[in-house]
Coordinates of C-alpha atoms in Angstrom, one line a residue:
Chain A
M222 CA -4.7 24.0 3.0
D223 CA -5.6 20.4 2.0
Y224 CA -5.0 17.5 4.2
E225 CA -6.6 15.0 2.0
L226 CA -3.7 12.8 -0.4
P227 CA -4.0 13.9 -3.8
E228 CA -6.2 11.4 -6.1
E229 CA -3.6 9.8 -7.7
L230 CA -1.7 8.8 -4.5
R231 CA -5.1 7.5 -3.1
M232 CA -5.4 5.2 -5.9
L233 CA -1.8 4.3 -5.5
Q234 CA -2.6 3.5 -1.9
E235 CA -5.7 1.5 -3.0
T236 CA -3.6 -0.4 -5.3
V237 CA -1.2 -1.3 -2.9
R238 CA -3.6 -2.2 0.1
R239 CA -5.4 -4.7 -2.5
F240 CA -1.7 -6.4 -3.3
V241 CA -1.3 -6.5 0.5
D242 CA -4.6 -7.9 1.3
R243 CA -4.7 -10.6 -1.7
E244 CA -1.0 -11.5 -2.1
L245 CA 0.7 -10.8 1.1
I246 CA -1.5 -11.2 4.1
P247 CA -2.7 -14.6 3.3
I248 CA 0.8 -16.0 3.1
E249 CA 2.6 -13.8 5.6
R250 CA 3.4 -16.5 8.1
E251 CA 5.2 -18.7 5.2
T252 CA 7.4 -16.3 3.0
M253 CA 10.3 -15.9 5.1
E254 CA 13.3 -18.1 6.0
G255 CA 15.3 -16.3 8.6
P256 CA 15.9 -12.9 7.7
K257 CA 15.2 -13.4 4.1
L258 CA 12.4 -14.3 1.7
K259 CA 12.4 -18.2 0.5
P260 CA 13.6 -17.9 -2.9
E261 CA 10.1 -19.3 -4.2
A262 CA 8.4 -16.5 -2.5
Q263 CA 10.9 -13.9 -3.8
E264 CA 10.3 -14.9 -7.3
M265 CA 6.2 -15.0 -7.2
L266 CA 6.3 -11.7 -5.3
E267 CA 8.5 -10.1 -7.8
E268 CA 6.2 -11.1 -10.8
K269 CA 3.3 -9.7 -8.9
A270 CA 5.0 -6.3 -7.8
K271 CA 5.7 -6.1 -11.4
A272 CA 2.0 -6.5 -12.3
V273 CA 1.1 -3.6 -9.9
G274 CA 3.6 -1.6 -11.5
L275 CA 5.6 -0.7 -8.8
W276 CA 8.9 -2.4 -10.2
L277 CA 11.7 0.4 -9.1
Y278 CA 9.1 2.8 -7.7
D279 CA 11.6 4.4 -5.5
V280 CA 14.7 4.9 -8.4
P281 CA 15.0 8.2 -10.1
E282 CA 13.4 8.4 -13.7
E283 CA 16.8 9.2 -15.2
Y284 CA 17.9 5.7 -14.0
G285 CA 15.0 3.8 -15.5
G286 CA 12.7 3.8 -12.2
Q287 CA 9.4 5.5 -11.6
G288 CA 11.0 8.5 -9.4
L289 CA 8.2 8.7 -7.1
G290 CA 8.4 11.6 -4.6
L291 CA 8.7 11.0 -1.2
L292 CA 5.2 11.4 -0.3
A293 CA 3.9 8.8 -2.8
R294 CA 7.0 6.5 -1.3
A295 CA 5.5 7.1 2.2
V296 CA 2.3 5.9 1.1
V297 CA 3.6 2.6 -0.8
W298 CA 5.6 2.0 2.6
A299 CA 2.7 2.5 5.0
E300 CA 0.6 0.0 2.9
L301 CA 3.5 -2.8 3.0
A302 CA 4.0 -2.3 6.6
R303 CA 0.6 -3.8 7.3
T304 CA 2.1 -7.1 6.5
I305 CA 5.0 -9.0 8.0
A306 CA 5.2 -10.9 4.6
L307 CA 8.2 -9.0 3.6
P308 CA 11.7 -8.2 5.4
S309 CA 11.4 -5.2 7.5
R310 CA 14.5 -4.1 6.4
N311 CA 15.6 -4.3 2.8
V312 CA 12.5 -5.0 1.2
N313 CA 13.7 -6.3 -2.4
I314 CA 10.4 -7.6 -4.1
F315 CA 10.2 -4.0 -6.0
G316 CA 13.6 -4.4 -7.8
P317 CA 17.2 -4.4 -6.4
I318 CA 18.0 -2.4 -3.3
V319 CA 19.8 1.0 -4.1
S320 CA 21.2 2.7 -1.3
P321 CA 20.5 6.4 -2.2
I322 CA 23.9 7.2 -1.7
L323 CA 24.9 5.6 -5.0
Y324 CA 23.1 8.2 -7.1
F325 CA 25.9 10.6 -5.7
L326 CA 28.7 8.7 -7.3
N327 CA 30.6 10.5 -10.1
D328 CA 30.1 9.1 -13.6
E329 CA 32.9 6.7 -13.6
Q330 CA 32.0 5.1 -10.4
K331 CA 28.2 5.1 -11.4
Q332 CA 29.4 2.8 -14.4
R333 CA 31.2 0.4 -12.0
Y334 CA 28.6 0.3 -8.9
L335 CA 25.3 1.9 -9.5
Y336 CA 24.3 0.5 -12.8
P337 CA 25.3 -3.1 -12.1
V338 CA 23.1 -2.7 -8.8
L339 CA 20.3 -1.4 -10.9
E340 CA 20.5 -4.3 -13.2
G341 CA 20.7 -6.9 -10.2
K342 CA 24.5 -7.8 -11.1
L343 CA 25.9 -6.5 -7.9
R344 CA 24.7 -6.2 -4.1
H345 CA 26.0 -4.0 -1.6
C346 CA 25.9 -3.2 2.0
F347 CA 26.2 0.2 4.1
A348 CA 28.9 -0.2 6.7
Q349 CA 28.9 2.7 9.1
T350 CA 28.1 1.4 12.7
E351 CA 30.9 0.1 14.9
P352 CA 31.2 -1.6 18.2
D353 CA 31.8 1.9 19.9
A354 CA 30.3 4.3 17.5
G355 CA 26.5 4.0 16.5
G356 CA 24.4 6.9 16.8
D357 CA 27.5 8.8 17.1
P358 CA 29.1 8.4 14.0
G359 CA 31.7 11.2 14.3
N360 CA 33.5 9.4 16.8
M361 CA 34.2 6.4 14.7
R362 CA 37.2 4.4 15.1
T363 CA 37.7 2.8 11.7
T364 CA 40.3 5.2 9.6
A365 CA 41.2 5.7 6.2
V366 CA 44.9 6.7 5.7
R367 CA 46.2 8.0 2.6
D368 CA 49.0 6.0 1.1
G369 CA 50.2 7.4 -2.6
D370 CA 47.1 6.9 -4.8
D371 CA 45.4 4.5 -2.2
Y372 CA 44.0 4.6 1.2
I373 CA 44.4 2.1 3.7
I374 CA 41.4 1.2 5.8
N375 CA 41.6 -0.4 9.3
G376 CA 38.8 -0.9 11.7
T377 CA 35.7 -2.8 12.5
K378 CA 32.0 -2.4 11.5
R379 CA 29.2 -4.1 13.2
F380 CA 25.3 -4.9 12.9
I381 CA 26.1 -4.6 8.9
T382 CA 22.8 -5.6 7.2
G383 CA 23.0 -8.0 4.1
A384 CA 27.1 -8.0 4.3
A385 CA 27.4 -11.8 3.6
D386 CA 25.6 -11.2 0.4
A387 CA 27.3 -7.9 -0.9
D388 CA 29.6 -7.5 -3.5
F389 CA 30.7 -4.3 -2.3
A390 CA 30.3 -1.9 0.8
Q391 CA 30.0 1.5 1.0
V392 CA 32.2 2.0 4.0
I393 CA 32.3 5.2 6.1
A394 CA 35.6 5.9 8.0
A395 CA 37.5 8.6 9.4
T396 CA 40.2 10.4 7.2
D397 CA 40.5 13.0 9.9
R398 CA 39.7 12.2 13.4
E399 CA 40.2 15.3 14.8
K400 CA 37.3 17.0 12.6
G401 CA 35.2 14.0 13.4
S402 CA 31.6 14.4 11.9
R403 CA 32.6 18.2 10.7
G404 CA 34.6 17.3 7.7
G405 CA 36.8 14.3 9.0
I406 CA 34.7 11.5 7.7
S407 CA 34.6 10.2 4.2
A408 CA 32.9 7.3 2.2
F409 CA 34.5 4.7 0.2
L410 CA 33.3 2.0 -2.2
V411 CA 34.9 -1.2 -1.2
D412 CA 34.9 -4.6 -2.9
M413 CA 34.0 -7.2 -0.7
D414 CA 36.3 -9.4 -2.0
T415 CA 39.6 -6.8 -1.5
P416 CA 42.2 -8.7 0.7
G417 CA 41.9 -7.8 4.3
V418 CA 38.0 -7.5 4.3
N419 CA 36.8 -10.1 7.0
L420 CA 33.5 -11.2 7.6
L421 CA 33.6 -12.2 11.5
R422 CA 30.3 -13.4 12.4
A423 CA 26.7 -12.8 11.8
Q424 CA 24.4 -11.6 14.7
E425 CA 21.3 -13.3 15.8
T426 CA 19.1 -10.8 17.1
M427 CA 15.3 -10.5 18.2
M428 CA 14.5 -8.1 15.1
H429 CA 14.1 -9.8 11.6
D430 CA 17.7 -9.3 10.7
R431 CA 20.7 -11.2 11.0
P432 CA 23.4 -8.2 10.7
W433 CA 27.3 -8.9 10.4
E434 CA 30.3 -7.8 11.9
I435 CA 33.1 -7.1 9.6
A436 CA 36.8 -6.2 10.1
F437 CA 39.0 -4.4 7.9
E438 CA 42.5 -4.8 8.1
D439 CA 45.0 -2.7 6.0
V440 CA 42.5 -2.8 3.1
R441 CA 43.9 -1.2 0.2
V442 CA 41.3 0.9 -1.6
P443 CA 42.3 3.1 -4.8
S444 CA 41.5 6.9 -4.2
E445 CA 38.9 6.7 -7.1
N446 CA 36.6 4.9 -5.2
M447 CA 36.1 7.5 -2.6
I448 CA 32.5 9.0 -2.9
G449 CA 33.0 12.8 -3.3
G450 CA 36.1 14.2 -1.6
E451 CA 37.7 13.8 1.4
G452 CA 35.5 14.6 4.3
D453 CA 32.5 14.6 2.3
G454 CA 31.2 11.2 3.9
F455 CA 28.4 13.0 6.0
K456 CA 27.6 15.5 3.5
F457 CA 26.2 12.9 1.2
A458 CA 24.6 10.9 4.1
Q459 CA 22.6 13.8 5.3
N460 CA 20.1 14.5 2.8
W461 CA 18.8 11.2 2.3
I462 CA 19.0 10.0 5.8
S463 CA 16.3 12.5 6.5
A464 CA 14.2 10.8 3.8
G465 CA 15.1 7.5 5.1
R466 CA 13.7 8.7 8.9
I467 CA 10.3 9.2 7.0
R468 CA 10.2 5.7 6.2
H469 CA 10.1 4.7 9.8
G470 CA 7.0 6.9 10.4
A471 CA 5.4 5.7 7.2
R472 CA 6.0 2.2 8.6
G473 CA 4.6 3.0 11.9
I474 CA 1.4 4.1 10.1
G475 CA 1.0 0.6 8.5
V476 CA 1.7 -1.2 11.6
I477 CA -0.7 0.9 13.8
E478 CA -3.3 0.5 11.3
R479 CA -2.9 -3.5 11.3
C480 CA -2.7 -3.4 14.9
L481 CA -6.0 -1.7 15.1
E482 CA -7.6 -4.2 12.7
L483 CA -6.5 -7.1 14.8
G484 CA -7.4 -5.5 18.1
A485 CA -10.5 -4.2 17.4
S486 CA -11.8 -7.2 15.6
Y487 CA -10.7 -9.5 18.4
A488 CA -12.0 -7.4 21.2
K489 CA -15.4 -7.4 19.5
Q490 CA -15.2 -11.5 19.2
R491 CA -13.6 -12.5 22.6
S492 CA -16.0 -12.3 25.8
T493 CA -14.6 -12.6 29.4
F494 CA -17.0 -12.9 32.2
G495 CA -20.0 -12.5 30.2
S496 CA -19.2 -9.3 28.1
P497 CA -16.9 -8.9 24.9
L498 CA -13.5 -7.0 25.7
A499 CA -14.9 -4.4 23.1
E500 CA -17.0 -3.4 26.1
R501 CA -14.2 -2.7 28.5
Q502 CA -13.0 0.7 29.0
S503 CA -9.4 -0.5 29.6
V504 CA -9.6 -2.3 26.0
Q505 CA -11.4 0.7 24.5
W506 CA -8.8 3.3 25.5
M507 CA -5.7 1.2 24.2
L508 CA -7.5 1.2 20.7
V509 CA -8.4 4.8 21.0
D510 CA -4.7 5.8 21.9
S511 CA -3.6 3.8 19.0
Y512 CA -6.1 5.6 16.7
A513 CA -5.1 8.9 18.0
D514 CA -1.4 8.1 17.7
L515 CA -2.2 6.9 13.9
H516 CA -4.1 10.1 13.2
M517 CA -1.1 12.2 14.5
L518 CA 1.6 10.3 12.9
K519 CA -0.2 10.3 9.3
L520 CA -0.3 14.2 9.8
M521 CA 3.4 14.4 10.5
V522 CA 4.3 11.9 7.8
Y523 CA 2.3 13.7 5.2
A524 CA 3.4 16.9 6.1
A525 CA 7.2 16.2 5.9
A526 CA 7.1 14.4 3.1
S527 CA 5.2 17.1 1.1
K528 CA 7.6 19.4 2.5
H529 CA 10.6 17.3 1.2
D530 CA 9.0 17.1 -2.3
D531 CA 8.5 20.7 -2.5
G532 CA 12.2 21.3 -1.6
G533 CA 12.1 21.9 2.0
D534 CA 14.5 21.0 4.9
I535 CA 12.9 18.3 6.7
R536 CA 15.8 17.4 9.0
Y537 CA 13.9 18.1 12.2
D538 CA 10.5 17.1 11.2
S539 CA 12.3 13.8 10.3
Y540 CA 13.7 13.4 13.7
I541 CA 10.2 14.1 15.3
V542 CA 8.7 11.5 12.5
K543 CA 11.2 8.8 13.3
Y544 CA 11.1 8.7 17.2
F545 CA 7.2 9.3 17.3
G546 CA 6.4 6.9 14.6
D547 CA 8.9 4.1 16.0
T548 CA 7.5 4.6 19.5
K549 CA 3.9 4.5 18.9
S550 CA 3.8 1.8 16.4
F551 CA 5.7 -0.2 19.1
E552 CA 3.3 0.8 21.8
A553 CA 0.1 -0.1 19.4
A554 CA 1.9 -3.3 18.8
D555 CA 2.2 -3.9 22.5
K556 CA -1.4 -2.9 23.2
C557 CA -2.5 -5.2 20.5
M558 CA -0.8 -7.9 22.0
Q559 CA -2.0 -7.3 25.3
I560 CA -5.8 -7.3 24.2
H561 CA -4.9 -10.7 22.4
G562 CA -3.8 -12.0 25.8
G563 CA -1.8 -15.5 25.2
L564 CA -2.5 -15.4 21.5
G565 CA -0.7 -12.4 21.0
L566 CA 2.5 -14.2 22.0
T567 CA 2.0 -16.9 19.6
T568 CA 3.4 -17.1 16.2
D569 CA 0.2 -17.8 14.4
L570 CA -0.6 -14.2 14.6
P571 CA 1.6 -11.6 13.2
I572 CA 1.7 -9.5 16.3
E573 CA 5.0 -10.9 18.1
H574 CA 6.6 -10.2 14.9
M575 CA 5.6 -6.6 14.6
W576 CA 6.3 -6.0 18.1
R577 CA 9.9 -7.3 17.7
D578 CA 10.7 -5.4 14.7
Q579 CA 9.0 -1.9 16.0
R580 CA 10.9 -2.4 19.4
S581 CA 14.1 -2.9 17.1
F582 CA 13.6 0.5 15.2
I583 CA 13.6 2.5 18.4
I584 CA 17.4 1.6 18.6
T585 CA 18.3 1.2 14.9
E586 CA 19.0 4.0 12.5
G587 CA 19.1 6.8 14.9
P588 CA 18.1 5.8 18.5
T589 CA 15.2 8.1 19.9
E590 CA 17.5 9.5 22.7
I591 CA 20.2 10.6 20.0
L592 CA 17.3 12.1 17.9
K593 CA 16.0 14.1 20.9
M594 CA 19.2 15.4 21.7
A595 CA 19.8 16.8 18.2
L596 CA 16.1 18.4 18.5
S597 CA 17.1 19.9 21.8
R598 CA 19.7 21.7 20.4
H599 CA 17.4 23.1 17.9
V600 CA 14.7 24.0 20.5
L601 CA 17.3 25.7 22.7
R602 CA 18.6 27.6 19.7
Q603 CA 15.0 28.5 18.5
Y604 CA 13.4 29.5 21.8
G605 CA 16.2 30.2 24.2
D606 CA 17.4 33.8 24.9
Chain B
M294 CA -15.3 -1.4 -32.1
K295 CA -16.3 1.1 -29.4
L296 CA -17.2 -0.3 -26.0
L297 CA -19.0 1.9 -23.5
V298 CA -18.8 0.7 -19.4
A299 CA -20.8 1.9 -16.8
V300 CA -19.2 2.2 -13.6
K301 CA -21.0 3.1 -10.1
R302 CA -19.5 4.4 -6.9
V303 CA -20.5 2.4 -4.0
I304 CA -19.9 1.8 -0.6
D305 CA -16.7 -0.4 -0.5
Y306 CA -17.4 -3.9 -0.5
N307 CA -15.1 -4.4 2.8
V308 CA -17.3 -1.7 4.7
K309 CA -19.8 -3.1 7.4
V310 CA -22.8 -1.1 6.3
R311 CA -24.8 0.9 9.1
V312 CA -28.1 2.0 8.9
K313 CA -29.0 6.0 9.6
A314 CA -30.6 6.5 12.9
D315 CA -33.7 8.0 10.8
E316 CA -34.2 4.9 8.8
T317 CA -34.1 6.9 5.5
G318 CA -31.0 5.0 4.3
V319 CA -27.5 3.8 5.2
E320 CA -24.5 5.9 6.6
T321 CA -22.1 7.2 3.7
A322 CA -20.7 9.9 5.8
N323 CA -16.8 9.1 6.7
V324 CA -17.5 5.7 4.9
K325 CA -15.0 4.4 2.2
M326 CA -16.3 4.4 -1.2
S327 CA -15.4 2.6 -4.3
M328 CA -16.1 1.2 -7.8
N329 CA -18.9 -1.4 -7.6
P330 CA -17.1 -4.9 -8.0
F331 CA -19.2 -6.2 -10.9
D332 CA -18.3 -2.8 -12.5
E333 CA -14.7 -3.6 -12.3
I334 CA -15.2 -6.7 -14.0
A335 CA -16.9 -4.8 -16.8
V336 CA -14.0 -2.6 -17.2
E337 CA -11.6 -5.6 -17.1
E338 CA -13.7 -7.4 -19.9
A339 CA -13.6 -4.1 -21.9
V340 CA -9.8 -3.6 -21.4
R341 CA -9.1 -6.9 -22.6
L342 CA -11.0 -6.6 -25.6
L343 CA -9.0 -3.5 -26.0
E344 CA -5.7 -5.1 -25.6
D345 CA -6.5 -8.1 -27.9
G346 CA -7.4 -5.7 -30.6
T347 CA -11.2 -6.5 -30.7
A348 CA -12.0 -2.8 -29.4
T349 CA -10.4 0.5 -30.5
E350 CA -12.0 2.6 -27.6
V351 CA -13.4 2.3 -24.2
V352 CA -15.1 4.8 -22.8
A353 CA -16.1 4.7 -18.9
V354 CA -19.1 6.4 -17.7
S355 CA -20.2 7.4 -14.2
L356 CA -23.4 9.0 -13.0
G357 CA -24.1 11.0 -9.8
V358 CA -22.2 13.2 -7.3
Q359 CA -18.7 15.1 -8.2
Q360 CA -16.7 12.2 -6.4
C361 CA -17.8 9.8 -9.1
Q362 CA -15.2 11.3 -11.2
E363 CA -12.6 9.3 -8.7
T364 CA -14.6 6.2 -9.9
I365 CA -14.3 7.0 -13.4
R366 CA -10.5 7.8 -12.8
T367 CA -10.2 4.1 -11.5
A368 CA -11.5 2.9 -14.6
L369 CA -9.1 5.1 -16.6
A370 CA -6.1 3.7 -14.4
M371 CA -7.2 0.1 -15.4
G372 CA -7.1 1.1 -19.2
A373 CA -10.1 2.9 -20.2
D374 CA -9.2 5.7 -22.9
R375 CA -11.7 8.2 -21.5
G376 CA -14.4 9.0 -19.3
I377 CA -17.8 10.8 -19.0
H378 CA -19.3 11.9 -15.8
V379 CA -23.1 12.7 -15.7
K380 CA -23.1 15.2 -12.9
T381 CA -25.9 15.4 -10.4
D382 CA -26.7 15.5 -6.4
E383 CA -30.1 13.8 -7.1
E384 CA -30.7 10.3 -6.1
L385 CA -30.6 8.2 -9.3
Q386 CA -32.9 5.0 -9.7
P387 CA -32.4 2.4 -11.9
L388 CA -34.4 3.9 -14.5
A389 CA -32.9 7.2 -14.4
V390 CA -29.6 5.5 -14.9
A391 CA -30.9 3.6 -17.9
K392 CA -32.5 6.7 -19.7
L393 CA -29.4 8.9 -19.2
L394 CA -27.1 5.9 -20.3
A395 CA -29.3 5.6 -23.4
K396 CA -28.7 9.3 -24.2
I397 CA -25.1 8.6 -23.9
V398 CA -25.2 5.7 -26.0
E399 CA -27.0 7.7 -28.7
K400 CA -24.3 10.2 -28.5
E401 CA -21.3 7.7 -28.2
T402 CA -22.8 4.9 -30.5
P403 CA -20.8 2.2 -28.9
D404 CA -21.2 -1.5 -30.2
I405 CA -21.7 -3.0 -26.8
V406 CA -22.2 -1.6 -23.5
I407 CA -20.8 -3.6 -20.3
L408 CA -22.4 -3.3 -17.1
G409 CA -22.2 -4.9 -13.7
K410 CA -25.1 -7.2 -13.5
Q411 CA -26.1 -5.1 -10.2
A412 CA -24.6 -2.7 -7.8
I413 CA -23.7 -4.1 -4.2
D414 CA -25.5 -1.2 -2.5
D415 CA -28.9 -1.6 -3.7
D416 CA -28.7 -4.9 -5.6
S417 CA -31.4 -3.6 -8.0
N418 CA -30.1 -5.8 -10.9
Q419 CA -32.2 -3.6 -13.6
T420 CA -30.3 -1.0 -15.1
G421 CA -28.8 -3.3 -17.7
Q422 CA -32.1 -4.9 -18.7
M423 CA -33.9 -1.5 -18.8
L424 CA -31.2 0.1 -21.1
A425 CA -31.6 -2.6 -23.5
G426 CA -35.5 -2.2 -23.5
L427 CA -34.9 1.6 -24.1
L428 CA -32.5 1.1 -26.9
G429 CA -34.4 -2.2 -28.5
W430 CA -31.1 -3.9 -28.2
S431 CA -30.2 -7.5 -27.7
Q432 CA -28.7 -8.1 -24.0
G433 CA -26.8 -11.0 -22.5
T434 CA -26.9 -10.8 -18.7
F435 CA -25.0 -12.5 -16.1
A436 CA -22.2 -13.2 -18.6
S437 CA -19.5 -15.7 -17.2
K438 CA -17.8 -15.6 -20.9
V439 CA -18.2 -13.2 -23.7
Y440 CA -16.7 -14.3 -27.0
L441 CA -17.1 -12.3 -30.0
A442 CA -17.3 -13.3 -33.5
D443 CA -19.1 -13.1 -36.8
G444 CA -20.6 -9.8 -36.0
K445 CA -22.1 -11.5 -32.8
A446 CA -21.7 -11.6 -29.0
N447 CA -21.4 -15.1 -27.6
V448 CA -22.4 -14.8 -24.3
T449 CA -22.4 -17.4 -21.6
R450 CA -24.8 -17.0 -18.8
E451 CA -25.0 -18.1 -15.4
V452 CA -28.4 -19.4 -14.9
D453 CA -30.3 -21.2 -12.3
G454 CA -29.9 -24.9 -14.3
G455 CA -26.1 -24.2 -15.2
L456 CA -24.7 -22.4 -18.0
E457 CA -26.4 -21.1 -21.1
T458 CA -25.0 -19.6 -24.2
L459 CA -26.6 -16.9 -26.3
A460 CA -25.4 -15.5 -29.5
I461 CA -26.5 -12.1 -29.7
N462 CA -26.5 -9.5 -32.4
L463 CA -24.6 -6.1 -32.0
P464 CA -25.2 -3.6 -30.9
A465 CA -25.9 -5.2 -27.5
I466 CA -25.9 -4.9 -23.7
V467 CA -23.8 -7.2 -21.6
T468 CA -24.0 -7.3 -17.9
T469 CA -21.3 -9.0 -16.0
D470 CA -21.3 -12.0 -13.4
L471 CA -18.6 -12.6 -10.8
R472 CA -16.9 -15.4 -12.7
L473 CA -16.0 -13.3 -15.9
N474 CA -12.8 -12.6 -15.1
E475 CA -10.6 -11.3 -12.2
P476 CA -10.0 -7.6 -12.3
R477 CA -6.6 -6.3 -12.7
Y478 CA -4.7 -3.9 -10.2
A479 CA -4.8 -0.3 -11.4
S480 CA -1.1 -0.4 -11.6
L481 CA 1.3 2.7 -10.9
P482 CA 2.2 3.8 -14.3
N483 CA -1.4 3.5 -15.2
I484 CA -2.5 5.5 -12.4
M485 CA -0.1 8.3 -13.5
K486 CA -1.3 8.0 -17.2
A487 CA -5.0 8.2 -16.0
K488 CA -4.4 11.6 -14.8
K489 CA -3.8 13.0 -18.2
K490 CA -7.0 11.0 -19.5
E491 CA -10.2 13.1 -20.2
I492 CA -13.4 13.2 -18.5
T493 CA -16.4 15.2 -19.9
E494 CA -18.9 16.3 -17.6
I495 CA -22.4 16.7 -18.6
T496 CA -25.9 17.0 -16.7
P497 CA -29.1 15.3 -16.8
D498 CA -30.6 18.4 -17.9
E499 CA -28.3 18.7 -20.7
L500 CA -29.1 15.1 -21.9
G501 CA -32.8 16.2 -21.4
V502 CA -33.8 13.4 -19.0
D503 CA -35.8 13.8 -16.1
V504 CA -34.5 11.7 -13.3
A505 CA -37.1 12.4 -10.2
P506 CA -37.2 9.2 -8.3
R507 CA -40.3 7.2 -9.3
L508 CA -40.0 4.9 -6.4
T509 CA -40.1 6.0 -2.8
T510 CA -38.2 4.4 0.2
L511 CA -40.4 4.1 3.2
K512 CA -37.8 3.2 5.5
V513 CA -34.6 1.1 5.8
T514 CA -33.7 -1.3 8.7
E515 CA -31.3 -3.6 9.9
P516 CA -32.2 -7.2 9.2
P517 CA -33.8 -8.7 12.4
K518 CA -30.8 -9.9 14.9
R519 CA -30.7 -13.7 14.9
E520 CA -31.7 -15.3 18.3
G521 CA -30.1 -18.4 19.9
G522 CA -31.7 -21.4 19.1
I523 CA -32.5 -24.3 21.5
K524 CA -32.0 -28.1 21.5
V525 CA -34.7 -30.3 22.0
E526 CA -34.7 -33.7 23.2
T527 CA -37.0 -36.0 20.9
V528 CA -38.5 -35.8 17.6
S529 CA -42.1 -35.3 19.3
D530 CA -40.8 -32.3 21.0
L531 CA -39.6 -30.8 17.8
I532 CA -43.0 -31.2 15.9
D533 CA -45.1 -29.9 19.0
K534 CA -42.5 -26.6 19.1
L535 CA -42.8 -26.0 15.2
K536 CA -46.4 -26.6 15.7
N537 CA -47.5 -24.8 18.7
E538 CA -45.0 -22.1 19.3
A539 CA -43.2 -21.4 15.8
G540 CA -46.6 -21.9 14.2
V541 CA -44.9 -23.1 11.1
I542 CA -46.7 -26.6 10.5

């Protein structure tokens, strides 16, 4: 059993780390404008990302990308999370953002949607969450009702990242509310300029994102825009959502590492009542707790990602990775902030930014409680009589 | 034209080095190691010569423990064509390294050997010069610019008084200074390609070189801690302290 990353991934890790240290951290407080990269930063960083050879690193080889496995991607995500220079959601300096669901389109749909996205001609958003259905999507109210060769979609989606810039949305809607998540949910490709699609408002949040609320009012979508068959909406989502949860854990690794770097350095510099903070046990323990969490998180992320790359089912592993990673990285940011005192609250340092982002991840893309609820079913089944 | 580049595995430049408790050396257990930064510059220079068509092959060589292969692999990921690992667990001092490199040069017959001017671990700054001496080759050390023309290497060197440019005959030894170039990242596609590139292993015995240390390290200690200074009221106080307390004038 080998707990070391393979040699080429250690080299990749080193390359990304240097990239982050040299190109991103020095400018990390100047790259963003609201939830987006400034256009000049976007252009400059895309060029640099190409020099590092990371362009399309997460796109499968058959679509012209580099097809990195989940473990390799986790290594990249972890290193990138050491800086706040890039958006915490939808990092797009390594090529267009391609939602993995698009790889499941049929050939005709790929021509219309996937390839233009890969060429940077079309942008998309993912519309699942609703005002009354977030972590329990089976309960969603948005409906798609068959009408001849079309479906008519009605409902409201909330917290949709990137909706205003999107040319089309992947809309998840109930084709049979009785069945719910057991075959009653379907996925559709909906052009944003279709009559009846209305952007209601952008929501200001404490996180680094400004998601939109969208209303669908009698939106007519041809049946050839359905992804898979009726009721397949969840089938497609499940296998890539597991991989997406690993991203949270990987991100946590980078955040904890940066918080340790910042916290330990400051603890050694800053003296109170005649001795450095680093000599006080209360501070030492904060750092050690984060360090131990980092160690556990790395083992979890690497193990789950390699299992996925070997074809294993990581649904339950991914639940643990997500809530553990998000929670522990938030705690690390919180401790780092406490060690820095008032400085930790300032926007001169990246800590408050990481703190806000990591707090938001405990809620978004699967809140801790829902993951634990799903895990508890697994635990009761496996260990209960 | 064939180039040989020597790359050394050293403690990473970001690591704060600690002296071992028994004063026999510095702590290397659980410490991040990477390629000597001056050697990265050497690899970069060689790869640029390869890319502009001046060179046809770049061979990276590293000497020492098994993990030196990782350092070679990094050179391969930066663009070197193949690697040679002289494998030994013995301590290698500059003279031994120069002798081993001289043997590799005999086998490989490169036109130029490019090395870092020194390694950041022991800062010896000897290997390149010794290698030139052993081979009887011309040398251009501390290069801040290298330009090849008419069978000569024009090497601009950083010397105390400024810059000096030498035209040296090939074959030659070039050692790199900090400002020669800015090394590239080992890019993702090249890291993947490097996996398939060949690294040949050889031992000092097979090369017929006696690597036994000629120098003995008596002890390694931390530099003395700086103590806080004092402020004096007048110049005569200062002179008095320098004379009578510090004893320096």
